Tab-separated table of C-alpha atoms in Angstrom:
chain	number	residue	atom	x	y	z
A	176	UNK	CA	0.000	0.000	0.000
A	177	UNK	CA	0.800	3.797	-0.295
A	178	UNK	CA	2.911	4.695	2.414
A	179	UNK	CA	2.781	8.386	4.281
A	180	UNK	CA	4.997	9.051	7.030
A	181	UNK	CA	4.380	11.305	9.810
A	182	UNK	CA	7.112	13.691	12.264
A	183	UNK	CA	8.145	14.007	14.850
A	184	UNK	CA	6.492	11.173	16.293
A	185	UNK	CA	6.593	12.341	19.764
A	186	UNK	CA	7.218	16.334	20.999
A	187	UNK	CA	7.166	17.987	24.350
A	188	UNK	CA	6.575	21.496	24.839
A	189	UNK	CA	6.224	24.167	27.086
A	190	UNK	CA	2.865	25.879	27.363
A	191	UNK	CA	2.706	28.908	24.936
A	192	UNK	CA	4.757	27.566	22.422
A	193	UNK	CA	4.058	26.378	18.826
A	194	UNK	CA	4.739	23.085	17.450
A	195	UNK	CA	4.821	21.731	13.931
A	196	UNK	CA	3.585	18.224	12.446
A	197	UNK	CA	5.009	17.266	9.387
A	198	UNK	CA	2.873	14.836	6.674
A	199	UNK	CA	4.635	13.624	3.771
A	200	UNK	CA	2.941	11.301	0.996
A	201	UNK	CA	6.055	9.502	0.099
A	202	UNK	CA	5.395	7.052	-3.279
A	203	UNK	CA	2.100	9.226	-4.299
A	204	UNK	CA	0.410	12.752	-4.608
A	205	UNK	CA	-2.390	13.442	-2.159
A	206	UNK	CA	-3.792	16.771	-2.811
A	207	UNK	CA	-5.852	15.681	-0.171
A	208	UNK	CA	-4.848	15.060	3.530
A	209	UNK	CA	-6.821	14.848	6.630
A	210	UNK	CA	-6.230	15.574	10.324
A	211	UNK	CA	-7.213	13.292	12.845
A	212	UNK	CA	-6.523	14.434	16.928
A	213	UNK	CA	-7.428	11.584	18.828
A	214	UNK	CA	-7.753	11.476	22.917
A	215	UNK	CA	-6.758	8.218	25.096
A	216	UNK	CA	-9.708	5.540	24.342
A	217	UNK	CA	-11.612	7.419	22.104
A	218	UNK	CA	-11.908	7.219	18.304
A	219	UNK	CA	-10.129	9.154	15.669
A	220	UNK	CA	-11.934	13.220	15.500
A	221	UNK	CA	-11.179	14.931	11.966
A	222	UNK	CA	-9.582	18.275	12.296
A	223	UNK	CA	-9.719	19.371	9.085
A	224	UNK	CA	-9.166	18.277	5.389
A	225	UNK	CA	-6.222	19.642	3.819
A	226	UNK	CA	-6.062	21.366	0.279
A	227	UNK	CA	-3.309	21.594	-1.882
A	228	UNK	CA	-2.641	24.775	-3.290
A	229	UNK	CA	-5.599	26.479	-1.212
A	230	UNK	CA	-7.046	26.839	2.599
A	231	UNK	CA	-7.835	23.882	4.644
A	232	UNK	CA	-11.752	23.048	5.289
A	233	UNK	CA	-12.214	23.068	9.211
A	234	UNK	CA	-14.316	20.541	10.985
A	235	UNK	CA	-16.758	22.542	13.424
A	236	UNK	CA	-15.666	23.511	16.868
A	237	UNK	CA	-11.340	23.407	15.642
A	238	UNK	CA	-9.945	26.872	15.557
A	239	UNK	CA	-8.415	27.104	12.664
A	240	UNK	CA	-5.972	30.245	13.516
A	241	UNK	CA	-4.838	27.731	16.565
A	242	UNK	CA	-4.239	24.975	14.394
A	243	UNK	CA	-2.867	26.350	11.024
A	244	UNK	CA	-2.477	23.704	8.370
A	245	UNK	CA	-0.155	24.297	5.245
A	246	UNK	CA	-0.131	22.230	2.112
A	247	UNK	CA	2.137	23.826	-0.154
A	248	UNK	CA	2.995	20.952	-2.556
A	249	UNK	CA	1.459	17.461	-3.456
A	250	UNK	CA	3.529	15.674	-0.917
A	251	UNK	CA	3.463	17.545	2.356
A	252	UNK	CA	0.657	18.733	4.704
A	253	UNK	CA	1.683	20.880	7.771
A	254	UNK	CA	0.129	21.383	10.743
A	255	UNK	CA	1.219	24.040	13.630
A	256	UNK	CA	-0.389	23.760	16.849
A	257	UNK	CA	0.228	28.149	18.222
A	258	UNK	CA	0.220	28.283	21.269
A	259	UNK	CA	0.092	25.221	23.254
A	260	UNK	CA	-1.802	24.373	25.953
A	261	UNK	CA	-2.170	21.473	28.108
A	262	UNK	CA	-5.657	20.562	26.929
A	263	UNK	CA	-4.042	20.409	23.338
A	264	UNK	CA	-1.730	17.289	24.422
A	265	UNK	CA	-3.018	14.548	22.169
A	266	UNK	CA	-2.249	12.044	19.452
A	267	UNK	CA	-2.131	13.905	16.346
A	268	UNK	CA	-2.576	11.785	12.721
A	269	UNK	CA	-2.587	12.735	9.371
A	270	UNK	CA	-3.491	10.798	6.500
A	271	UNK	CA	-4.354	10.555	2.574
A	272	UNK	CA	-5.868	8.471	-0.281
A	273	UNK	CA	-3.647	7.679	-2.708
A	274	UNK	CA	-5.608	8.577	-5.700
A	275	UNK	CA	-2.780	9.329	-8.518
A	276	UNK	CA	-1.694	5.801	-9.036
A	277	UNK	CA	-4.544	4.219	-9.888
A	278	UNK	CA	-3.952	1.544	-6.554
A	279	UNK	CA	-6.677	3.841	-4.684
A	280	UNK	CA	-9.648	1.218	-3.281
A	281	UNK	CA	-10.981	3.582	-0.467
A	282	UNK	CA	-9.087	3.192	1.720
A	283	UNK	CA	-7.067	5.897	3.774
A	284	UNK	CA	-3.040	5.396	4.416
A	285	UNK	CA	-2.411	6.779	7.848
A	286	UNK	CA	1.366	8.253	8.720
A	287	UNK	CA	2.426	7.074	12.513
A	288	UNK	CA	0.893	9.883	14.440
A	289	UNK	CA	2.468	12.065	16.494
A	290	UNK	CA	2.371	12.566	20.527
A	291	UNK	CA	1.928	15.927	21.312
A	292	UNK	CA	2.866	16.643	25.083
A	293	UNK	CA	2.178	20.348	26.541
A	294	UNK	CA	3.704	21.226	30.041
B	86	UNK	CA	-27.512	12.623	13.697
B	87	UNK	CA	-24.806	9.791	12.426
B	88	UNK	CA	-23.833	7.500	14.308
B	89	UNK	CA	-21.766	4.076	14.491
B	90	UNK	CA	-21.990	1.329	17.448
B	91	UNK	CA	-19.299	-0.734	18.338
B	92	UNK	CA	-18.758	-2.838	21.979
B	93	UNK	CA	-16.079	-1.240	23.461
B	94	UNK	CA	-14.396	-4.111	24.922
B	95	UNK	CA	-13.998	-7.709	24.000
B	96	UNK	CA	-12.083	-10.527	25.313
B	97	UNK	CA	-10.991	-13.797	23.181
B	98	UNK	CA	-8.524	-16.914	23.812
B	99	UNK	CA	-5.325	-17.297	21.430
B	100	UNK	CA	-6.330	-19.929	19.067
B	101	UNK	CA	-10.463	-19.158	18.956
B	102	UNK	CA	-12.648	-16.674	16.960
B	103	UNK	CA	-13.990	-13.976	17.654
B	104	UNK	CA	-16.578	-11.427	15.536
B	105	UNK	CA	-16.713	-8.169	16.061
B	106	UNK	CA	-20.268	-5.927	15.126
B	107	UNK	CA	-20.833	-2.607	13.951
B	108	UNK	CA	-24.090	-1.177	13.178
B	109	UNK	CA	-24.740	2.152	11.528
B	110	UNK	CA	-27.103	4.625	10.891
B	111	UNK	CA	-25.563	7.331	8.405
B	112	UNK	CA	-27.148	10.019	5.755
B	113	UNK	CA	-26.410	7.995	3.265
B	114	UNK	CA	-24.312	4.630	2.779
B	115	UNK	CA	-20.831	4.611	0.523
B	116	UNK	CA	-19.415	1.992	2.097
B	117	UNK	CA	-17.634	0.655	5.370
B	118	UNK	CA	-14.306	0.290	6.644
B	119	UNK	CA	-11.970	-1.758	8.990
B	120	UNK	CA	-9.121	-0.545	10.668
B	121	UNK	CA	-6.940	-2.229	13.314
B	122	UNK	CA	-5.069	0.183	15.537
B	123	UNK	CA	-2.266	-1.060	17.914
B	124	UNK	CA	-2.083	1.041	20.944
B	125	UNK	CA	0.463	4.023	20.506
B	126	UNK	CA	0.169	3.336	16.926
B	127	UNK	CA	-1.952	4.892	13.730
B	128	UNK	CA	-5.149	2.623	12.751
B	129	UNK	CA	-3.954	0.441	9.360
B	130	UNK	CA	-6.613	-0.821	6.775
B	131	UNK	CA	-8.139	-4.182	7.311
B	132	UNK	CA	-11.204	-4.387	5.082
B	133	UNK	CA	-13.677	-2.372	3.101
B	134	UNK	CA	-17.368	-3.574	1.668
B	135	UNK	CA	-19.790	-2.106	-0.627
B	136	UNK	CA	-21.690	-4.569	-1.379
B	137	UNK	CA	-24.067	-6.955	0.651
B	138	UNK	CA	-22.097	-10.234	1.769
B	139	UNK	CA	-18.670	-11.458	3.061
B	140	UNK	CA	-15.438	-10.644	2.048
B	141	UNK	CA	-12.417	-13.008	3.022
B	142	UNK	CA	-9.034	-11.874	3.591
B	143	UNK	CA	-6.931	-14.668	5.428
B	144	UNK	CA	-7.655	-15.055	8.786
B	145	UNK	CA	-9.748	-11.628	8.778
B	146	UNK	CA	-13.350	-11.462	7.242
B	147	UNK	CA	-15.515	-8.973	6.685
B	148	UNK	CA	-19.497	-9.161	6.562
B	149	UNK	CA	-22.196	-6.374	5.463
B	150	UNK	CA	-25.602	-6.229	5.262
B	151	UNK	CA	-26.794	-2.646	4.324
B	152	UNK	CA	-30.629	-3.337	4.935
B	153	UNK	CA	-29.504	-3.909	8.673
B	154	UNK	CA	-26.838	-1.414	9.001
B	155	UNK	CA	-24.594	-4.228	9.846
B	156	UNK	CA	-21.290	-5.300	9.793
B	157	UNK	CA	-19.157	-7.531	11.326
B	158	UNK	CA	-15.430	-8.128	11.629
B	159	UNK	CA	-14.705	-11.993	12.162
B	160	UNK	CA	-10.894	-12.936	13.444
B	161	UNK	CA	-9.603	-16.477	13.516
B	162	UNK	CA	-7.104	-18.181	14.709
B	163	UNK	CA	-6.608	-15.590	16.747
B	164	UNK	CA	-2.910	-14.434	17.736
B	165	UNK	CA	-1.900	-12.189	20.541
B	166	UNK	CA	-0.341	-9.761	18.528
B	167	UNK	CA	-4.256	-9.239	17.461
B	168	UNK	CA	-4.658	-7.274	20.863
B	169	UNK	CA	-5.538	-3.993	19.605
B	170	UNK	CA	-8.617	-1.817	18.766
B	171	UNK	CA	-10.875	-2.703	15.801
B	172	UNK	CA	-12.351	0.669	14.750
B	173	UNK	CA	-15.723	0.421	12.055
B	174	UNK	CA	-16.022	3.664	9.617
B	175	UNK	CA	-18.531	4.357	6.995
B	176	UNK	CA	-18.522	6.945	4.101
B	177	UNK	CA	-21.717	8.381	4.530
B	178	UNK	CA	-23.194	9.842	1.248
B	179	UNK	CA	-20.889	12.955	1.077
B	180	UNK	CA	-18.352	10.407	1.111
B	181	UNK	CA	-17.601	12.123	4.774
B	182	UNK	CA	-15.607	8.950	6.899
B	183	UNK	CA	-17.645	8.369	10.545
B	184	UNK	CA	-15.810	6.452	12.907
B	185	UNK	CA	-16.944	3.996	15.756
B	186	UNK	CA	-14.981	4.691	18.712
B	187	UNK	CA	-13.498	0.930	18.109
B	188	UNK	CA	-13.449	-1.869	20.408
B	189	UNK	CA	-10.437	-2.784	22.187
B	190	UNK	CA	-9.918	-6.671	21.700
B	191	UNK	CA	-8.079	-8.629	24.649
B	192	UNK	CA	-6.500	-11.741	23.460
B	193	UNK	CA	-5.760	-14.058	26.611
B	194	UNK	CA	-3.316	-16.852	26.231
């Protein structure tokens, strides 16, 4: 399957400080990516949908000028968490549908998630 | 509203089966997805079905029935390193993904 990787995988921060999630597509183009935050034994919550070349759609209730999402080319989706809090400690995973070589069958290719840690 | 219904906890013995069910009701029905999710770890594709029926993949199968709003996961043979959360998603008709909250599946030796 398509592979997409995810970093860092783990981060700890201070409180007020801004941290940055990389998510690369790395044997397809996803001009598509999605953000999933996902809390200790719940499911996975969509952020917000990530559009390359123009603004990411926001999933109601996520502040979008807290969590600013950049997808500047066909293989990369950021997202920067400003100004950290404690309450924004989670598991943070991106993912895409690999739907430029023609292997696509529905199914979403997650990267590994990364474990955001505010102090 | 949407929403998708899984047990949250299950328990099995290495060696035995064990089905898992999900039922849904969704705006509108594009299909439904497994995903197994290790703890610590991002959820990894297991199964998707479209269509009414079973779908066999190895030791994993998949079942639907879209007049119930059903599905079920079915593990055999089960090993321990199949400890982990089985989470059930649909695309509803906006092809928007709804996820179960999963069900965490404790294999005992």
């Amino acid at each position: 399957g398509a592979v997409v990787s995810q970093h860092p995988s783990w981060v700890i921060c201070k409180s007020g400080t801004s941290v940055k999630i990389e998510c690369r597509s790395l044997d397809f183009q996803a001009t598509t990516m999605f953000w999933y935050r996902q809390f200790p034994k719940q499911s996975l919550m969509l952020m917000a949908t990530s559009n390359e070349g123009s603004k990411a759609t926001y999933e109601q209730g996520v502040e979008k000028d807290k969590f600013l999402i950049n997808h500047a080319s066909l293989t990369l989706s950021t997202l920067t968490v400003t100004s950290a809090h404690p309450e924004d400690s989670s598991f943070y995973i991106c993912s895409a549908r690999d739907l430029t070589s023609g292997r696509d069958a529905g199914e979403l290719f997650f990267g590994e998630g990364s474990r955001l840690t505010v102090l | 509203g949407q929403n998708i219904d899984q047990p949250t906890e299950m328990t099995a013995t290495e060696g035995a089966i064990v089905q898992i069910n999900c039922t849904y009701q969704t705006s509108g029905f594009n299909g439904l997805f497994w995903y197994q999710q290790h703890a610590g770890e991002a959820p990894t594709f297991l199964s998707y079905n479209v269509l009414d029926g079973l779908e066999e993949k190895g030791r994993f199968s998949s079942f639907l029935s879209r007049s119930k709003g059903y599905s079920y996961l079915l593990l055999k043979e089960l090993q321990m390193k199949d400890s982990a959360s089985y989470l059930c998603a649909v695309w509803d008709s906006n092809y928007q993904l709804i996820w179960g909250a999963g069900t965490k599946l404790i294999i005992k030796p």
